[in-house]
PDB file of C-alpha atoms in Angstrom:
ATOM      1  CA  UNK A   1     -21.048 -26.664 -53.099  1.00  0.00           C
ATOM      2  CA  UNK A   2     -18.894 -24.025 -54.765  1.00  0.00           C
ATOM      3  CA  UNK A   3     -16.526 -21.549 -53.259  1.00  0.00           C
ATOM      4  CA  UNK A   4     -15.069 -18.094 -53.452  1.00  0.00           C
ATOM      5  CA  UNK A   5     -13.675 -15.200 -51.495  1.00  0.00           C
ATOM      6  CA  UNK A   6     -15.800 -13.263 -49.046  1.00  0.00           C
ATOM      7  CA  UNK A   7     -16.362  -9.969 -47.309  1.00  0.00           C
ATOM      8  CA  UNK A   8     -18.829  -8.113 -45.158  1.00  0.00           C
ATOM      9  CA  UNK A   9     -21.836  -6.920 -47.088  1.00  0.00           C
ATOM     10  CA  UNK A  10     -22.634  -3.718 -48.865  1.00  0.00           C
ATOM     11  CA  UNK A  11     -25.200  -1.218 -47.479  1.00  0.00           C
ATOM     12  CA  UNK A  12     -25.906  -2.711 -44.041  1.00  0.00           C
ATOM     13  CA  UNK A  13     -28.798  -0.412 -43.204  1.00  0.00           C
ATOM     14  CA  UNK A  14     -30.652  -1.514 -46.318  1.00  0.00           C
ATOM     15  CA  UNK A  15     -29.626  -5.123 -45.650  1.00  0.00           C
ATOM     16  CA  UNK A  16     -31.566  -5.174 -42.384  1.00  0.00           C
ATOM     17  CA  UNK A  17     -34.901  -4.679 -44.134  1.00  0.00           C
ATOM     18  CA  UNK A  18     -34.405  -5.650 -47.781  1.00  0.00           C
ATOM     19  CA  UNK A  19     -35.382  -8.911 -49.447  1.00  0.00           C
ATOM     20  CA  UNK A  20     -32.689 -11.581 -49.541  1.00  0.00           C
ATOM     21  CA  UNK A  21     -31.628 -14.555 -51.661  1.00  0.00           C
ATOM     22  CA  UNK A  22     -29.212 -17.372 -50.823  1.00  0.00           C
ATOM     23  CA  UNK A  23     -27.543 -18.522 -54.034  1.00  0.00           C
ATOM     24  CA  UNK A  24     -24.794 -20.970 -55.046  1.00  0.00           C
ATOM     25  CA  UNK A  25     -21.435 -19.432 -54.314  1.00  0.00           C
ATOM     26  CA  UNK A  26     -20.225 -19.085 -57.890  1.00  0.00           C
ATOM     27  CA  UNK A  27     -23.474 -17.449 -58.990  1.00  0.00           C
ATOM     28  CA  UNK A  28     -23.335 -15.059 -56.053  1.00  0.00           C
ATOM     29  CA  UNK A  29     -19.811 -13.951 -56.819  1.00  0.00           C
ATOM     30  CA  UNK A  30     -20.483 -13.610 -60.525  1.00  0.00           C
ATOM     31  CA  UNK A  31     -23.186 -11.118 -59.558  1.00  0.00           C
ATOM     32  CA  UNK A  32     -20.985  -9.487 -56.910  1.00  0.00           C
ATOM     33  CA  UNK A  33     -18.063  -8.936 -59.294  1.00  0.00           C
ATOM     34  CA  UNK A  34     -19.460  -5.680 -60.678  1.00  0.00           C
ATOM     35  CA  UNK A  35     -19.202  -3.886 -57.330  1.00  0.00           C
ATOM     36  CA  UNK A  36     -16.779  -6.020 -55.290  1.00  0.00           C
ATOM     37  CA  UNK A  37     -13.693  -3.799 -55.561  1.00  0.00           C
ATOM     38  CA  UNK A  38     -15.627  -0.567 -55.028  1.00  0.00           C
ATOM     39  CA  UNK A  39     -17.222  -1.509 -51.699  1.00  0.00           C
ATOM     40  CA  UNK A  40     -16.213  -0.257 -48.276  1.00  0.00           C
ATOM     41  CA  UNK A  41     -15.076  -3.635 -46.987  1.00  0.00           C
ATOM     42  CA  UNK A  42     -13.674  -3.639 -43.430  1.00  0.00           C
ATOM     43  CA  UNK A  43     -12.695  -7.306 -43.616  1.00  0.00           C
ATOM     44  CA  UNK A  44     -10.504  -6.697 -46.665  1.00  0.00           C
ATOM     45  CA  UNK A  45      -9.073  -3.517 -45.124  1.00  0.00           C
ATOM     46  CA  UNK A  46      -8.140  -5.339 -41.922  1.00  0.00           C
ATOM     47  CA  UNK A  47      -6.674  -8.316 -43.760  1.00  0.00           C
ATOM     48  CA  UNK A  48      -4.516  -6.160 -46.004  1.00  0.00           C
ATOM     49  CA  UNK A  49      -2.938  -4.461 -42.981  1.00  0.00           C
ATOM     50  CA  UNK A  50      -2.074  -7.763 -41.282  1.00  0.00           C
ATOM     51  CA  UNK A  51      -1.242 -10.392 -43.903  1.00  0.00           C
ATOM     52  CA  UNK A  52       1.915  -9.049 -45.583  1.00  0.00           C
ATOM     53  CA  UNK A  53       4.376 -10.128 -42.847  1.00  0.00           C
ATOM     54  CA  UNK A  54       3.057 -13.685 -43.050  1.00  0.00           C
ATOM     55  CA  UNK A  55       3.609 -13.843 -46.811  1.00  0.00           C
ATOM     56  CA  UNK A  56       6.976 -12.090 -46.683  1.00  0.00           C
ATOM     57  CA  UNK A  57       9.320 -11.495 -49.608  1.00  0.00           C
ATOM     58  CA  UNK A  58       8.071 -13.467 -52.621  1.00  0.00           C
ATOM     59  CA  UNK A  59      10.629 -12.360 -55.236  1.00  0.00           C
ATOM     60  CA  UNK A  60      11.628 -15.367 -57.328  1.00  0.00           C
ATOM     61  CA  UNK A  61       9.083 -17.723 -55.702  1.00  0.00           C
ATOM     62  CA  UNK A  62       6.394 -19.783 -57.393  1.00  0.00           C
ATOM     63  CA  UNK A  63       3.111 -18.894 -55.712  1.00  0.00           C
ATOM     64  CA  UNK A  64      -0.460 -20.201 -55.992  1.00  0.00           C
ATOM     65  CA  UNK A  65      -3.390 -17.940 -55.079  1.00  0.00           C
ATOM     66  CA  UNK A  66      -6.341 -20.240 -54.420  1.00  0.00           C
ATOM     67  CA  UNK A  67      -9.619 -18.332 -54.611  1.00  0.00           C
ATOM     68  CA  UNK A  68      -8.031 -15.205 -56.062  1.00  0.00           C
ATOM     69  CA  UNK A  69     -11.218 -13.229 -56.689  1.00  0.00           C
ATOM     70  CA  UNK A  70     -10.494  -9.971 -58.498  1.00  0.00           C
ATOM     71  CA  UNK A  71      -6.742 -10.521 -58.218  1.00  0.00           C
ATOM     72  CA  UNK A  72      -6.013  -8.111 -55.362  1.00  0.00           C
ATOM     73  CA  UNK A  73      -3.202 -10.307 -53.968  1.00  0.00           C
ATOM     74  CA  UNK A  74      -2.183 -12.150 -57.144  1.00  0.00           C
ATOM     75  CA  UNK A  75      -1.309  -9.036 -59.141  1.00  0.00           C
ATOM     76  CA  UNK A  76       0.476  -7.332 -56.241  1.00  0.00           C
ATOM     77  CA  UNK A  77       2.601 -10.421 -55.565  1.00  0.00           C
ATOM     78  CA  UNK A  78       3.416 -10.859 -59.251  1.00  0.00           C
ATOM     79  CA  UNK A  79       4.557  -7.229 -59.321  1.00  0.00           C
ATOM     80  CA  UNK A  80       6.765  -8.057 -56.328  1.00  0.00           C
ATOM     81  CA  UNK A  81       8.514 -10.733 -58.355  1.00  0.00           C
ATOM     82  CA  UNK A  82       6.570 -13.938 -57.724  1.00  0.00           C
ATOM     83  CA  UNK A  83       5.544 -16.314 -60.503  1.00  0.00           C
ATOM     84  CA  UNK A  84       1.829 -16.490 -59.737  1.00  0.00           C
ATOM     85  CA  UNK A  85      -0.879 -18.950 -60.744  1.00  0.00           C
ATOM     86  CA  UNK A  86      -4.322 -17.868 -59.540  1.00  0.00           C
ATOM     87  CA  UNK A  87      -7.490 -19.984 -59.399  1.00  0.00           C
ATOM     88  CA  UNK A  88     -11.096 -18.981 -58.874  1.00  0.00           C
ATOM     89  CA  UNK A  89     -14.527 -20.497 -59.536  1.00  0.00           C
ATOM     90  CA  UNK A  90     -16.211 -17.255 -60.612  1.00  0.00           C
ATOM     91  CA  UNK A  91     -15.625 -16.189 -64.205  1.00  0.00           C
ATOM     92  CA  UNK A  92     -17.091 -12.787 -63.351  1.00  0.00           C
ATOM     93  CA  UNK A  93     -14.445 -12.163 -60.708  1.00  0.00           C
ATOM     94  CA  UNK A  94     -11.706 -13.431 -63.025  1.00  0.00           C
ATOM     95  CA  UNK A  95     -12.836 -11.061 -65.765  1.00  0.00           C
ATOM     96  CA  UNK A  96     -12.309  -8.185 -63.339  1.00  0.00           C
ATOM     97  CA  UNK A  97      -8.892  -9.534 -62.374  1.00  0.00           C
ATOM     98  CA  UNK A  98      -7.719  -9.978 -65.974  1.00  0.00           C
ATOM     99  CA  UNK A  99      -8.684  -6.385 -66.817  1.00  0.00           C
ATOM    100  CA  UNK A 100      -6.423  -4.853 -64.162  1.00  0.00           C
ATOM    101  CA  UNK A 101      -2.971  -3.379 -64.837  1.00  0.00           C
ATOM    102  CA  UNK A 102      -0.318  -6.012 -64.243  1.00  0.00           C
ATOM    103  CA  UNK A 103      -2.688  -8.936 -64.776  1.00  0.00           C
ATOM    104  CA  UNK A 104      -0.681 -10.137 -67.762  1.00  0.00           C
ATOM    105  CA  UNK A 105       2.001 -11.363 -65.332  1.00  0.00           C
ATOM    106  CA  UNK A 106      -0.436 -13.767 -63.656  1.00  0.00           C
ATOM    107  CA  UNK A 107      -1.706 -17.095 -64.935  1.00  0.00           C
ATOM    108  CA  UNK A 108      -5.437 -16.980 -64.130  1.00  0.00           C
ATOM    109  CA  UNK A 109      -7.481 -20.194 -64.242  1.00  0.00           C
ATOM    110  CA  UNK A 110     -11.185 -20.805 -63.742  1.00  0.00           C
ATOM    111  CA  UNK A 111     -11.702 -23.910 -61.635  1.00  0.00           C
ATOM    112  CA  UNK A 112     -14.175 -25.395 -59.144  1.00  0.00           C
ATOM    113  CA  UNK A 113     -12.094 -25.377 -55.974  1.00  0.00           C
ATOM    114  CA  UNK A 114     -14.138 -28.187 -54.457  1.00  0.00           C
ATOM    115  CA  UNK A 115     -12.418 -30.424 -57.004  1.00  0.00           C
ATOM    116  CA  UNK A 116      -8.770 -31.477 -57.277  1.00  0.00           C
ATOM    117  CA  UNK A 117      -6.733 -28.438 -58.331  1.00  0.00           C
ATOM    118  CA  UNK A 118      -5.396 -28.520 -61.925  1.00  0.00           C
ATOM    119  CA  UNK A 119      -1.879 -27.972 -60.577  1.00  0.00           C
ATOM    120  CA  UNK A 120       1.096 -30.304 -60.228  1.00  0.00           C
ATOM    121  CA  UNK A 121       2.004 -31.693 -56.827  1.00  0.00           C
ATOM    122  CA  UNK A 122       4.836 -29.997 -54.896  1.00  0.00           C
ATOM    123  CA  UNK A 123       5.087 -27.262 -57.531  1.00  0.00           C
ATOM    124  CA  UNK A 124       4.757 -24.076 -55.434  1.00  0.00           C
ATOM    125  CA  UNK A 125       7.065 -22.453 -52.898  1.00  0.00           C
ATOM    126  CA  UNK A 126       4.098 -20.760 -51.277  1.00  0.00           C
ATOM    127  CA  UNK A 127       0.322 -21.005 -51.386  1.00  0.00           C
ATOM    128  CA  UNK A 128      -2.140 -18.363 -50.255  1.00  0.00           C
ATOM    129  CA  UNK A 129      -5.861 -18.785 -49.704  1.00  0.00           C
ATOM    130  CA  UNK A 130      -7.536 -15.542 -48.694  1.00  0.00           C
ATOM    131  CA  UNK A 131     -11.123 -15.059 -47.512  1.00  0.00           C
ATOM    132  CA  UNK A 132     -12.309 -18.375 -48.930  1.00  0.00           C
ATOM    133  CA  UNK A 133     -12.624 -21.026 -46.227  1.00  0.00           C
ATOM    134  CA  UNK A 134     -16.069 -20.095 -44.944  1.00  0.00           C
ATOM    135  CA  UNK A 135     -17.398 -21.372 -48.273  1.00  0.00           C
ATOM    136  CA  UNK A 136     -15.729 -24.797 -47.931  1.00  0.00           C
ATOM    137  CA  UNK A 137     -17.633 -27.823 -46.664  1.00  0.00           C
ATOM    138  CA  UNK A 138     -14.885 -30.456 -47.046  1.00  0.00           C
ATOM    139  CA  UNK A 139     -12.086 -28.799 -45.112  1.00  0.00           C
ATOM    140  CA  UNK A 140      -9.904 -31.900 -44.842  1.00  0.00           C
ATOM    141  CA  UNK A 141     -10.020 -32.412 -48.592  1.00  0.00           C
ATOM    142  CA  UNK A 142      -9.381 -28.741 -49.308  1.00  0.00           C
ATOM    143  CA  UNK A 143      -6.408 -28.513 -46.923  1.00  0.00           C
ATOM    144  CA  UNK A 144      -5.148 -31.709 -48.523  1.00  0.00           C
ATOM    145  CA  UNK A 145      -5.062 -29.969 -51.900  1.00  0.00           C
ATOM    146  CA  UNK A 146      -3.292 -26.925 -50.441  1.00  0.00           C
ATOM    147  CA  UNK A 147      -0.716 -29.294 -48.964  1.00  0.00           C
ATOM    148  CA  UNK A 148      -0.390 -31.383 -52.136  1.00  0.00           C
ATOM    149  CA  UNK A 149       0.637 -28.476 -54.368  1.00  0.00           C
ATOM    150  CA  UNK A 150       3.041 -26.951 -51.829  1.00  0.00           C
ATOM    151  CA  UNK A 151       6.714 -27.912 -51.985  1.00  0.00           C
ATOM    152  CA  UNK A 152       8.257 -29.715 -49.006  1.00  0.00           C
ATOM    153  CA  UNK A 153       9.176 -27.038 -46.438  1.00  0.00           C
ATOM    154  CA  UNK A 154       7.061 -24.505 -48.353  1.00  0.00           C
ATOM    155  CA  UNK A 155       4.381 -22.488 -46.583  1.00  0.00           C
ATOM    156  CA  UNK A 156       0.655 -21.802 -46.795  1.00  0.00           C
ATOM    157  CA  UNK A 157      -0.961 -18.543 -45.654  1.00  0.00           C
ATOM    158  CA  UNK A 158      -4.692 -18.454 -44.952  1.00  0.00           C
ATOM    159  CA  UNK A 159      -7.088 -15.659 -44.060  1.00  0.00           C
ATOM    160  CA  UNK A 160     -10.777 -16.079 -43.307  1.00  0.00           C
ATOM    161  CA  UNK A 161     -13.627 -14.175 -41.718  1.00  0.00           C
ATOM    162  CA  UNK A 162     -13.577 -15.010 -38.006  1.00  0.00           C
ATOM    163  CA  UNK A 163     -16.258 -17.584 -37.123  1.00  0.00           C
ATOM    164  CA  UNK A 164     -17.432 -15.313 -34.293  1.00  0.00           C
ATOM    165  CA  UNK A 165     -18.996 -13.015 -36.880  1.00  0.00           C
ATOM    166  CA  UNK A 166     -21.710 -15.579 -37.540  1.00  0.00           C
ATOM    167  CA  UNK A 167     -22.831 -14.998 -33.946  1.00  0.00           C
ATOM    168  CA  UNK A 168     -23.630 -11.468 -35.131  1.00  0.00           C
ATOM    169  CA  UNK A 169     -25.522 -12.836 -38.127  1.00  0.00           C
ATOM    170  CA  UNK A 170     -22.751 -11.763 -40.498  1.00  0.00           C
ATOM    171  CA  UNK A 171     -21.607 -13.815 -43.465  1.00  0.00           C
ATOM    172  CA  UNK A 172     -20.564 -13.112 -47.035  1.00  0.00           C
ATOM    173  CA  UNK A 173     -23.273 -10.968 -48.649  1.00  0.00           C
ATOM    174  CA  UNK A 174     -23.825  -7.846 -50.709  1.00  0.00           C
ATOM    175  CA  UNK A 175     -26.596  -5.606 -51.995  1.00  0.00           C
ATOM    176  CA  UNK A 176     -27.179  -6.150 -55.695  1.00  0.00           C
ATOM    177  CA  UNK A 177     -27.393  -2.687 -57.329  1.00  0.00           C
ATOM    178  CA  UNK A 178     -29.941  -3.660 -59.979  1.00  0.00           C
ATOM    179  CA  UNK A 179     -32.429  -5.493 -57.755  1.00  0.00           C
ATOM    180  CA  UNK A 180     -31.661  -3.942 -54.377  1.00  0.00           C
ATOM    181  CA  UNK A 181     -31.770  -7.421 -52.831  1.00  0.00           C
ATOM    182  CA  UNK A 182     -29.346  -8.909 -50.339  1.00  0.00           C
ATOM    183  CA  UNK A 183     -27.434 -11.716 -52.030  1.00  0.00           C
ATOM    184  CA  UNK A 184     -25.832 -14.396 -49.859  1.00  0.00           C
ATOM    185  CA  UNK A 185     -23.359 -16.686 -51.648  1.00  0.00           C
ATOM    186  CA  UNK A 186     -23.688 -20.030 -49.881  1.00  0.00           C
ATOM    187  CA  UNK A 187     -21.459 -20.244 -46.791  1.00  0.00           C
ATOM    188  CA  UNK A 188     -20.459 -22.800 -44.157  1.00  0.00           C
ATOM    189  CA  UNK A 189     -20.455 -22.260 -40.353  1.00  0.00           C
ATOM    190  CA  UNK A 190     -16.900 -23.586 -39.900  1.00  0.00           C
ATOM    191  CA  UNK A 191     -15.158 -23.203 -36.544  1.00  0.00           C
ATOM    192  CA  UNK A 192     -11.518 -22.447 -35.685  1.00  0.00           C
ATOM    193  CA  UNK A 193     -11.034 -25.970 -34.349  1.00  0.00           C
ATOM    194  CA  UNK A 194     -12.152 -27.389 -37.693  1.00  0.00           C
ATOM    195  CA  UNK A 195      -9.580 -25.313 -39.560  1.00  0.00           C
ATOM    196  CA  UNK A 196      -6.814 -26.410 -37.181  1.00  0.00           C
ATOM    197  CA  UNK A 197      -7.793 -30.074 -37.289  1.00  0.00           C
ATOM    198  CA  UNK A 198      -7.983 -30.037 -41.106  1.00  0.00           C
ATOM    199  CA  UNK A 199      -4.396 -28.775 -41.103  1.00  0.00           C
ATOM    200  CA  UNK A 200      -3.285 -31.396 -38.565  1.00  0.00           C
ATOM    201  CA  UNK A 201      -5.009 -34.156 -40.548  1.00  0.00           C
ATOM    202  CA  UNK A 202      -2.911 -33.196 -43.578  1.00  0.00           C
ATOM    203  CA  UNK A 203       0.385 -33.082 -41.629  1.00  0.00           C
ATOM    204  CA  UNK A 204       0.709 -29.325 -41.847  1.00  0.00           C
ATOM    205  CA  UNK A 205       2.646 -27.604 -39.070  1.00  0.00           C
ATOM    206  CA  UNK A 206       0.979 -24.551 -37.536  1.00  0.00           C
ATOM    207  CA  UNK A 207       3.499 -21.685 -37.476  1.00  0.00           C
ATOM    208  CA  UNK A 208       1.109 -18.818 -36.815  1.00  0.00           C
ATOM    209  CA  UNK A 209      -2.490 -18.379 -35.651  1.00  0.00           C
ATOM    210  CA  UNK A 210      -3.945 -14.985 -34.781  1.00  0.00           C
ATOM    211  CA  UNK A 211      -7.318 -13.306 -34.313  1.00  0.00           C
ATOM    212  CA  UNK A 212      -7.895  -9.661 -35.178  1.00  0.00           C
ATOM    213  CA  UNK A 213     -10.730  -7.469 -33.929  1.00  0.00           C
ATOM    214  CA  UNK A 214     -12.223  -4.243 -35.201  1.00  0.00           C
ATOM    215  CA  UNK A 215     -10.470  -1.384 -33.425  1.00  0.00           C
ATOM    216  CA  UNK A 216     -11.136   2.335 -33.331  1.00  0.00           C
ATOM    217  CA  UNK A 217      -8.715   3.013 -36.201  1.00  0.00           C
ATOM    218  CA  UNK A 218     -10.519   0.601 -38.532  1.00  0.00           C
ATOM    219  CA  UNK A 219     -13.914   1.899 -37.411  1.00  0.00           C
ATOM    220  CA  UNK A 220     -12.805   5.442 -38.231  1.00  0.00           C
ATOM    221  CA  UNK A 221     -11.602   4.496 -41.720  1.00  0.00           C
ATOM    222  CA  UNK A 222     -14.517   2.184 -42.561  1.00  0.00           C
ATOM    223  CA  UNK A 223     -18.011   3.302 -41.515  1.00  0.00           C
ATOM    224  CA  UNK A 224     -19.297  -0.228 -41.992  1.00  0.00           C
ATOM    225  CA  UNK A 225     -16.859  -1.554 -39.385  1.00  0.00           C
ATOM    226  CA  UNK A 226     -18.146   0.601 -36.525  1.00  0.00           C
ATOM    227  CA  UNK A 227     -21.023  -1.713 -35.594  1.00  0.00           C
ATOM    228  CA  UNK A 228     -18.504  -4.536 -34.996  1.00  0.00           C
ATOM    229  CA  UNK A 229     -16.160  -2.568 -32.742  1.00  0.00           C
ATOM    230  CA  UNK A 230     -14.121  -4.938 -30.494  1.00  0.00           C
ATOM    231  CA  UNK A 231     -15.504  -8.038 -32.208  1.00  0.00           C
ATOM    232  CA  UNK A 232     -13.019 -10.489 -33.776  1.00  0.00           C
ATOM    233  CA  UNK A 233     -13.341 -10.054 -37.524  1.00  0.00           C
ATOM    234  CA  UNK A 234     -10.331 -11.836 -39.044  1.00  0.00           C
ATOM    235  CA  UNK A 235      -8.496 -15.126 -38.515  1.00  0.00           C
ATOM    236  CA  UNK A 236      -4.984 -15.633 -39.933  1.00  0.00           C
ATOM    237  CA  UNK A 237      -2.946 -18.838 -40.210  1.00  0.00           C
ATOM    238  CA  UNK A 238       0.469 -19.753 -41.576  1.00  0.00           C
ATOM    239  CA  UNK A 239       1.191 -23.433 -42.118  1.00  0.00           C
ATOM    240  CA  UNK A 240       4.373 -25.254 -43.084  1.00  0.00           C
ATOM    241  CA  UNK A 241       4.459 -28.301 -45.319  1.00  0.00           C
ATOM    242  CA  UNK A 242       6.445 -30.945 -43.423  1.00  0.00           C
ATOM    243  CA  UNK A 243       6.494 -34.008 -45.658  1.00  0.00           C
TER     244      UNK A 243
END
């Protein structure tokens, strides 16, 4: 099992009738990288309007971005003064991240996030993990790694597609421009209780938990969001390392 960041798919009308492939997560995101940043992505839009207060002022902090994708958070936070190390499994996504303005301030590493992170214990003031967890099978082990690299009294911020979306048949997917096929990077049907219990198992203190639905404002700005109006789309967590 491999992992990566996620979003709602590309052309949903075509996705209803087109041929589909389920592929290993890293392969899926390597293929997605070409169009990932250009898509109308309501999940990303919603997350980016809600997550900043949880992360707060990062100037002078050491920060790890686990599952950084195309660097949308890593580069912004480095510009804000954080010393950022960013990990991702997909070399295709990392290539996109490294090509962006400001990327030179970030230490980008390719790594299989199902394995122990190549980072020293208690070395980061803050850790973020955005739109990744629905690709993780071993949640206890993964939360253990997030906890291990975080300094005592540091914090961890997590975003993930709300598990309720799977009731609508929605998971990470996109339409591949060349083939026209729906591509599904392998995902896991994790539940909110499993996220919370993985945190508890690793002695992480829950400071914030919130669920965010598609509202009329998001539906107006993102045509793809309209079909999910009033459905919970995003789950946010902030955890404190207590050891």
